[in-house]
Short mmCIF file of C-alpha atoms in Angstrom, two decimals:
data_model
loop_
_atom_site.label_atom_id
_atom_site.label_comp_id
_atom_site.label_asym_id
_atom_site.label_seq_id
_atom_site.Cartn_x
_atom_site.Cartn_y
_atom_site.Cartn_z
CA UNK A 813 112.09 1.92 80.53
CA UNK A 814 110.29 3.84 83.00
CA UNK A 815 106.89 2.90 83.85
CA UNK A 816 105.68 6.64 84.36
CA UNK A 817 106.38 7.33 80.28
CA UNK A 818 103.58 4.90 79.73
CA UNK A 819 101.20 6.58 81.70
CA UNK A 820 99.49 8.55 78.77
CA UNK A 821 99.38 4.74 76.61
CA UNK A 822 97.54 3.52 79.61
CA UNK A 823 94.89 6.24 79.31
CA UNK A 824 94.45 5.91 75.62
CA UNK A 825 94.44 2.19 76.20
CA UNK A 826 91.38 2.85 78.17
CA UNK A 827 89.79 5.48 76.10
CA UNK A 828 90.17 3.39 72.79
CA UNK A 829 89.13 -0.44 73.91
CA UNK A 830 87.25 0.40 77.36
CA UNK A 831 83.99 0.74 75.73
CA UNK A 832 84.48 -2.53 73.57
CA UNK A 833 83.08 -5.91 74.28
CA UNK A 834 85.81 -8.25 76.54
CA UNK A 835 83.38 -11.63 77.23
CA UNK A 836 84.51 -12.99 80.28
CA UNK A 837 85.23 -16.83 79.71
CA UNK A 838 87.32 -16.35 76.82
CA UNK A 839 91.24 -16.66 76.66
CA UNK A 840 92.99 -13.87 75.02
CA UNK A 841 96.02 -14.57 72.86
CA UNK A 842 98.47 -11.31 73.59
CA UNK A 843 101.24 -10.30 71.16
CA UNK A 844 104.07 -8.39 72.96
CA UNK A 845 106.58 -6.77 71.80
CA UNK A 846 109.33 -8.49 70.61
CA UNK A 847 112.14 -5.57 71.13
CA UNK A 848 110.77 -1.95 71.91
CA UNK A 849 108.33 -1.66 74.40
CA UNK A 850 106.82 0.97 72.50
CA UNK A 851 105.59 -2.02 70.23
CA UNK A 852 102.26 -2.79 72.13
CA UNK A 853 99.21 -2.31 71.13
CA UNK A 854 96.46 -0.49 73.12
CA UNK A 855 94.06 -2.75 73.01
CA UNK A 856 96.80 -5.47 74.59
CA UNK A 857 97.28 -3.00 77.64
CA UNK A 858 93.73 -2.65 78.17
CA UNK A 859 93.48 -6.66 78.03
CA UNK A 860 96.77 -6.93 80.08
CA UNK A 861 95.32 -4.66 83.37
CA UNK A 862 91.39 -6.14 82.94
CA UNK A 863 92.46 -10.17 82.11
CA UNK A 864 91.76 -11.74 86.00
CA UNK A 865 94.27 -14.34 85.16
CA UNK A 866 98.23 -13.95 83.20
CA UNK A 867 99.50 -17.30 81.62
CA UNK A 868 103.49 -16.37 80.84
CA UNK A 869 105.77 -18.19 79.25
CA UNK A 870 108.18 -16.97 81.98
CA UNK A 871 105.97 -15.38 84.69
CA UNK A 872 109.42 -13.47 86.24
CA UNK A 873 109.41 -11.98 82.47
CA UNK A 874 106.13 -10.69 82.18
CA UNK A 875 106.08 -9.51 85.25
CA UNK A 876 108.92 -7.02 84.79
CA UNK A 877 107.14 -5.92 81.09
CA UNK A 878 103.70 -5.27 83.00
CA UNK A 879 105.51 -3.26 85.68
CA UNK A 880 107.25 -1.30 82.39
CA UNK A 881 103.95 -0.46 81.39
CA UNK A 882 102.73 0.43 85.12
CA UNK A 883 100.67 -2.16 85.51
CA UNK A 884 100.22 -4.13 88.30
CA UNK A 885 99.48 -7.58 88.90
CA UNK A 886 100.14 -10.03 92.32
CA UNK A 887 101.32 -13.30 91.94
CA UNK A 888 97.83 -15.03 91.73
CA UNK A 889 97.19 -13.32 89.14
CA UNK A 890 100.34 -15.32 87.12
CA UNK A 891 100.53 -18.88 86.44
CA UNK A 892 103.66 -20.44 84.08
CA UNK A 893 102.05 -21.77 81.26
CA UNK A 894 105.35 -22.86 78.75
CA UNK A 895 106.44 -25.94 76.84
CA UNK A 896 107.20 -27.91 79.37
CA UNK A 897 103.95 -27.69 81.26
CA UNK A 898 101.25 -26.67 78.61
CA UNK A 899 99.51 -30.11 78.16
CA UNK A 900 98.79 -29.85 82.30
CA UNK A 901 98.56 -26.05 82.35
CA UNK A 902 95.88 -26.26 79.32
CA UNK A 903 93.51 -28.07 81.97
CA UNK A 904 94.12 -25.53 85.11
CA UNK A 905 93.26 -22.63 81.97
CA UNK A 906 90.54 -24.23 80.82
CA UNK A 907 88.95 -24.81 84.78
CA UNK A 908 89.09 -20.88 84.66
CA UNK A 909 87.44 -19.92 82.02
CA UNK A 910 84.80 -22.35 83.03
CA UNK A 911 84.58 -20.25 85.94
CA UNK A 912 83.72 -17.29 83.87
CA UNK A 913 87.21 -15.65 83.93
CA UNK A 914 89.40 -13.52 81.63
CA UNK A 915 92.37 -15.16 80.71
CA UNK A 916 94.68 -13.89 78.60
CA UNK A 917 98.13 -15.85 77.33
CA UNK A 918 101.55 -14.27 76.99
CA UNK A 919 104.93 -15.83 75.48
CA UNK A 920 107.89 -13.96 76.36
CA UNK A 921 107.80 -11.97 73.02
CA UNK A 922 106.06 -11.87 69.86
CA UNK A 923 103.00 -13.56 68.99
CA UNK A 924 102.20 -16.66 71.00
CA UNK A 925 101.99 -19.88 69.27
CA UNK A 926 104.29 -19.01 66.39
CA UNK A 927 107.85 -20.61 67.21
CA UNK A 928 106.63 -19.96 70.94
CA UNK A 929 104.21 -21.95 73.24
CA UNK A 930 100.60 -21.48 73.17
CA UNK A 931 99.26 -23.93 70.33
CA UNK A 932 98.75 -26.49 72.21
CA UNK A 933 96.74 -24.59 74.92
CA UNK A 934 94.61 -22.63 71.79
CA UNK A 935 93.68 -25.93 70.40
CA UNK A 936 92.74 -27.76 73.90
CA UNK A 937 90.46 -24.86 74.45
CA UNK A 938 89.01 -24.55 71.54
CA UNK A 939 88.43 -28.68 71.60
CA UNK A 940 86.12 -27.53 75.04
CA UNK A 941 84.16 -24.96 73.10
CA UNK A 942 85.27 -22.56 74.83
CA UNK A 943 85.78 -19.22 72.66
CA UNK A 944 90.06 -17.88 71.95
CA UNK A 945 90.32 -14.08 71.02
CA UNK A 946 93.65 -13.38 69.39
CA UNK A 947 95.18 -9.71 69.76
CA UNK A 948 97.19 -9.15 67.12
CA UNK A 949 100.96 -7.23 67.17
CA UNK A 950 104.53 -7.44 67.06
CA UNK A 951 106.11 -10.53 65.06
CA UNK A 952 109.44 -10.97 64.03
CA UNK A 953 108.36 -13.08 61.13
CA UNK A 954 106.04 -10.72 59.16
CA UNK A 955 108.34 -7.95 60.36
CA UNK A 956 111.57 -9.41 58.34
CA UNK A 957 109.61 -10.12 55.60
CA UNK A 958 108.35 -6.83 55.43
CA UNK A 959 111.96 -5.35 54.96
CA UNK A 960 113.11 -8.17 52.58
CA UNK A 961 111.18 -7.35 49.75
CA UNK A 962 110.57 -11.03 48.58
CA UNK A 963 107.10 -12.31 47.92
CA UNK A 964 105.63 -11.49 44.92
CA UNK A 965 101.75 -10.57 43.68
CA UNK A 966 101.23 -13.61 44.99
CA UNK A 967 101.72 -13.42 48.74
CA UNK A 968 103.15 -16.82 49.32
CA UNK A 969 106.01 -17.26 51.62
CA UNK A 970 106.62 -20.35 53.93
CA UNK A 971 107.74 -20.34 57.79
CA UNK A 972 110.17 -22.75 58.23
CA UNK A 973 111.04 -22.07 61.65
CA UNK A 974 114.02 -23.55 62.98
CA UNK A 975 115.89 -26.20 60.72
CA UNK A 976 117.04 -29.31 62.64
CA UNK A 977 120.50 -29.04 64.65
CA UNK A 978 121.75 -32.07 63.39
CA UNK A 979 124.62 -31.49 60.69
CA UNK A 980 122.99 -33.87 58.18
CA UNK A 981 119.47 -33.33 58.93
CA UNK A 982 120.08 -29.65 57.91
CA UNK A 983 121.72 -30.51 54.96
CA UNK A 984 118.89 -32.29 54.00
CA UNK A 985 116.22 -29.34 55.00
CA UNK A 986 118.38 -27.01 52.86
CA UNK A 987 118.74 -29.39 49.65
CA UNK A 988 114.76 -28.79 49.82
CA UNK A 989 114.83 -25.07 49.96
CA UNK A 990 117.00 -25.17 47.37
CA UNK A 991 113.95 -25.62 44.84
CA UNK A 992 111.20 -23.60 46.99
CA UNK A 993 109.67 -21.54 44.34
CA UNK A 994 108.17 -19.22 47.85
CA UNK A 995 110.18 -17.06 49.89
CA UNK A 996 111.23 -18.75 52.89
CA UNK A 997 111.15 -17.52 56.54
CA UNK A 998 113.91 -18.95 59.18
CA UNK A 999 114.56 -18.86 62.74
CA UNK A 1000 117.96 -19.13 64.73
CA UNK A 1001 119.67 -18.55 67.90
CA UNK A 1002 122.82 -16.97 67.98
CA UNK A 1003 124.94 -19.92 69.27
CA UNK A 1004 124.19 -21.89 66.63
CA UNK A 1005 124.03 -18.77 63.83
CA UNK A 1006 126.99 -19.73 62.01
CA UNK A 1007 126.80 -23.48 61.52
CA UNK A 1008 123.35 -22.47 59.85
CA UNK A 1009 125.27 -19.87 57.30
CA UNK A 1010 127.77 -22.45 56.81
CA UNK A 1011 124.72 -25.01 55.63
CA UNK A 1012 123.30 -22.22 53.30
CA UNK A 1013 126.43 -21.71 50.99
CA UNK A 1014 125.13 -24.39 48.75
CA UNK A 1015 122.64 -22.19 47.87
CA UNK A 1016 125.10 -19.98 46.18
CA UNK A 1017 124.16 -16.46 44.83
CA UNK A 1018 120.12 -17.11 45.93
CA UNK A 1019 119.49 -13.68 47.99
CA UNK A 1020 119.02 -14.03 51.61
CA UNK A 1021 118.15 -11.37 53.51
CA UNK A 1022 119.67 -11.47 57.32
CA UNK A 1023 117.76 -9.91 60.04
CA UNK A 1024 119.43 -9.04 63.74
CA UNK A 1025 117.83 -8.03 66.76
CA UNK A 1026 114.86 -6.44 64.76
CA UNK A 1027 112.99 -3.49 66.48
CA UNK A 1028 116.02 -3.32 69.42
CA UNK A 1029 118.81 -0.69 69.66
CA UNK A 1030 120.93 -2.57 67.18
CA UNK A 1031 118.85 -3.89 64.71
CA UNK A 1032 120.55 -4.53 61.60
CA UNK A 1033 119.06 -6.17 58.13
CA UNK A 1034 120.84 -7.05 55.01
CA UNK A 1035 120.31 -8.51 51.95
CA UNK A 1036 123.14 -10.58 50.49
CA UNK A 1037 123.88 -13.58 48.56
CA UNK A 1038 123.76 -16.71 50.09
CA UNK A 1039 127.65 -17.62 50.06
CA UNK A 1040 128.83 -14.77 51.41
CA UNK A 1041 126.73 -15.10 54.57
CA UNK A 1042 129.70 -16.77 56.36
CA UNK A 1043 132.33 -14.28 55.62
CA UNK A 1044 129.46 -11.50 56.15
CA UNK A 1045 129.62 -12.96 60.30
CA UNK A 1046 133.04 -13.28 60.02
CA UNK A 1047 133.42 -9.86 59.10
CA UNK A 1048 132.43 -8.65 62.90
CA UNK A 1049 132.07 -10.63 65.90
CA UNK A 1050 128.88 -8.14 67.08
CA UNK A 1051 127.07 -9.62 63.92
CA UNK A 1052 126.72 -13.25 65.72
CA UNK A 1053 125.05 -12.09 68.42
CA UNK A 1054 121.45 -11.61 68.95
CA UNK A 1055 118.16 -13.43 68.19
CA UNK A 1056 117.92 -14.04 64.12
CA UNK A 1057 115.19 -14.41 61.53
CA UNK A 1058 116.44 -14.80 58.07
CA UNK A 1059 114.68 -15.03 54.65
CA UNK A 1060 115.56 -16.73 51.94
CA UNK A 1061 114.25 -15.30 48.41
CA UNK A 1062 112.47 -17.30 46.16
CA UNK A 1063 114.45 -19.39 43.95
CA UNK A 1064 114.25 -18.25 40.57
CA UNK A 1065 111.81 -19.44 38.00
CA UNK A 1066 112.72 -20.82 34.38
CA UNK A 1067 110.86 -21.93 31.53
CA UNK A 1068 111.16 -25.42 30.96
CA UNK A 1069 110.73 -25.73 26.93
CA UNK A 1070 111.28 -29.89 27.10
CA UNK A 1071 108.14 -30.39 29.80
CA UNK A 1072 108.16 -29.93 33.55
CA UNK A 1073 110.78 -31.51 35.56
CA UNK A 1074 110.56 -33.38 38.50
CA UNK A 1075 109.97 -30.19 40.74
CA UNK A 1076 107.23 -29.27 38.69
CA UNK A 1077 105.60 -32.48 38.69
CA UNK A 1078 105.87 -33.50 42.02
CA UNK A 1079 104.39 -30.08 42.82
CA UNK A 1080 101.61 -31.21 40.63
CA UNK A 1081 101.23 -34.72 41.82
CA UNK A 1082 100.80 -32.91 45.54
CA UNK A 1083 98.09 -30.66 44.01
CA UNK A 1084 96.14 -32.61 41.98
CA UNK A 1085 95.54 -34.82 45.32
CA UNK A 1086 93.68 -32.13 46.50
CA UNK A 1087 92.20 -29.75 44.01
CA UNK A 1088 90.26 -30.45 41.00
CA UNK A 1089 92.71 -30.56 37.67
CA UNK A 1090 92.54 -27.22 35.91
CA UNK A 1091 92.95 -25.60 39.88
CA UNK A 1092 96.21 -27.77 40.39
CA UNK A 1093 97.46 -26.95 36.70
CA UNK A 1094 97.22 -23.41 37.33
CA UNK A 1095 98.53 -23.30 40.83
CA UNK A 1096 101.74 -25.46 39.57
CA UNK A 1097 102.21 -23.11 36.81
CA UNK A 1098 102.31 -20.33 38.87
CA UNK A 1099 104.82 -21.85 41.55
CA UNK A 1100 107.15 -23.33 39.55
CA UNK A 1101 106.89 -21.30 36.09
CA UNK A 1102 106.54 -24.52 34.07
CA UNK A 1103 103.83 -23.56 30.75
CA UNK A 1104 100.18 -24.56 31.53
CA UNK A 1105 100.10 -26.53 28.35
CA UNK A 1106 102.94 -28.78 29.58
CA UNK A 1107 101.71 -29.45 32.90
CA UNK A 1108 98.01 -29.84 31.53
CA UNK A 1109 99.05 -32.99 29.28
CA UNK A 1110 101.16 -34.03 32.17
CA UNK A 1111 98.11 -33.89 34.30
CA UNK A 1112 95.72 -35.88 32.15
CA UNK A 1113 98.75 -38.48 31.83
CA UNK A 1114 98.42 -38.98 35.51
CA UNK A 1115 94.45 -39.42 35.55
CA UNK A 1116 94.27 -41.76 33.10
CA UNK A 1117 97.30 -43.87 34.54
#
């Protein structure tokens, strides 16, 4: 895009977070866009042109999305902060903002630290004290979900991420989705798109909504049963390409008249470690849609055992 159709966002960027407080010392966690450029937020170019110091994920990357935006930085005002390095990068950050300098972190899209690097660099910082300032924005995970149409009154989902490459290993990471009562948020690459639909057949007619390239030129979500994901990517070899994030619906929820089964107990088990009894009764009532009563006398079983 050209840089001169962001001249007016650079203006407003300064007219809407100039006046607001920026403490120098702190590192500022950026969310780019993940697509359309038209995705950032004001406040992130304001950050972008006043931070004295750009980590990148890819420093060639950002560079070419701050020149988008017309804004300039030199090259000491990059350093390469991504998985590979972070642990060693962390240190050279963290000797900045010692020095009383605005850094702010960018992966190459999305929100940092969320499938991206930048965790490990939040938490050494914050183990020094020193204060982390998220700016929050584009994210291809809340973004699917927001199109899916999955979670319930309850707002639960779970981010799964990536499942594991290995043929077996996936298998395995599926056979537990299979009973997730929460709607489930997964990440793929394109190259290895359709070994991943091929692993989710088992789960039958469970609705899984695919989404493609989200916010780019073609974007593309559907929702569609699980089985027919393969033939779906079949169907067109365009539909195999781009970056993927796919959510799974919740599985559906039954009455169990004969007591919980082992889903529901283990669910219980795992909360009554952690939360006094009536909490954990509740919560594994609502998850798994087992009656109270049930998992109440199941729950006093396991105290007094």
């Amino acid at each position: 895009m050209n840089s001169a159709s962001y001249a007016s966002a650079l203006t407003a960027a300064q007219d809407a977070a100039g006046a607001q407080h920026f403490p120098p010392g702190a590192l500022y966690v950026v969310a780019t866009p993940i697509g359309n450029l038209a995705d950032i937020t004001l406040r992130a170019l304001h950050v972008l042109r006043i931070a004295d110091v750009l980590a990148c994920e890819d420093t060639r990357h950002t560079q070419s999305l701050l020149r988008a935006y017309g804004i300039e930085k030199n090259g000491a005002g990059l350093m390469a902060l991504h998985q590979h390095n972070e642990q060693e990068a962390a240190q050279q950050v963290i000797a900045r903002l010692r020095d009383g300098l605005r850094v702010a972190y960018v992966s190459d899209a999305g929100t940092p630290a969320v499938s991206d690097p930048g965790a490990r660099l939040v938490a050494a910082v914050r183990a020094e004290g020193l204060p982390v300032m998220p700016l929050p924005g584009a994210s291809s995970v809340t973004a699917a979900l927001s199109a899916a149409g999955a979670i319930d009154e309850s707002g639960a989902f779970v981010f799964a991420g990536f499942l594991p490459a290995k043929t077996n290993e996936r298998a395995q990471a599926v056979q537990v989705l299979a009973t997730e009562p929460r709607a489930t948020v997964l990440l793929e690459a394109p190259h290895r798109i359709a070994a991943l639909a091929g692993a989710l057949v088992v789960l039958a007619d469970r609705p899984l909504t695919v989404a493609r390239e989200i916010s780019k030129q073609f974007e593309q979500i559907v929702t569609l049963p699980a089985e027919t994901f393969p033939a779906w990517l079949a169907a067109d070899p365009q539909r195999a390409r781009g970056e993927f994030v796919l959510v799974l619906h919740p599985a559906p929820r039954t009455v169990h008249e004969d007591g919980p089964d082992a889903t529901a107990l283990r669910t219980l088990d795992l909360l009554l470690a952690e939360l006094p009894l009536k909490t954990a009764v509740k919560l594994a009532a609502d998850i798994t849609g087992t009656p109270r009563n049930a998992l109440y006398e199941a729950a006093l079983e396991r105290k007094k055992q």
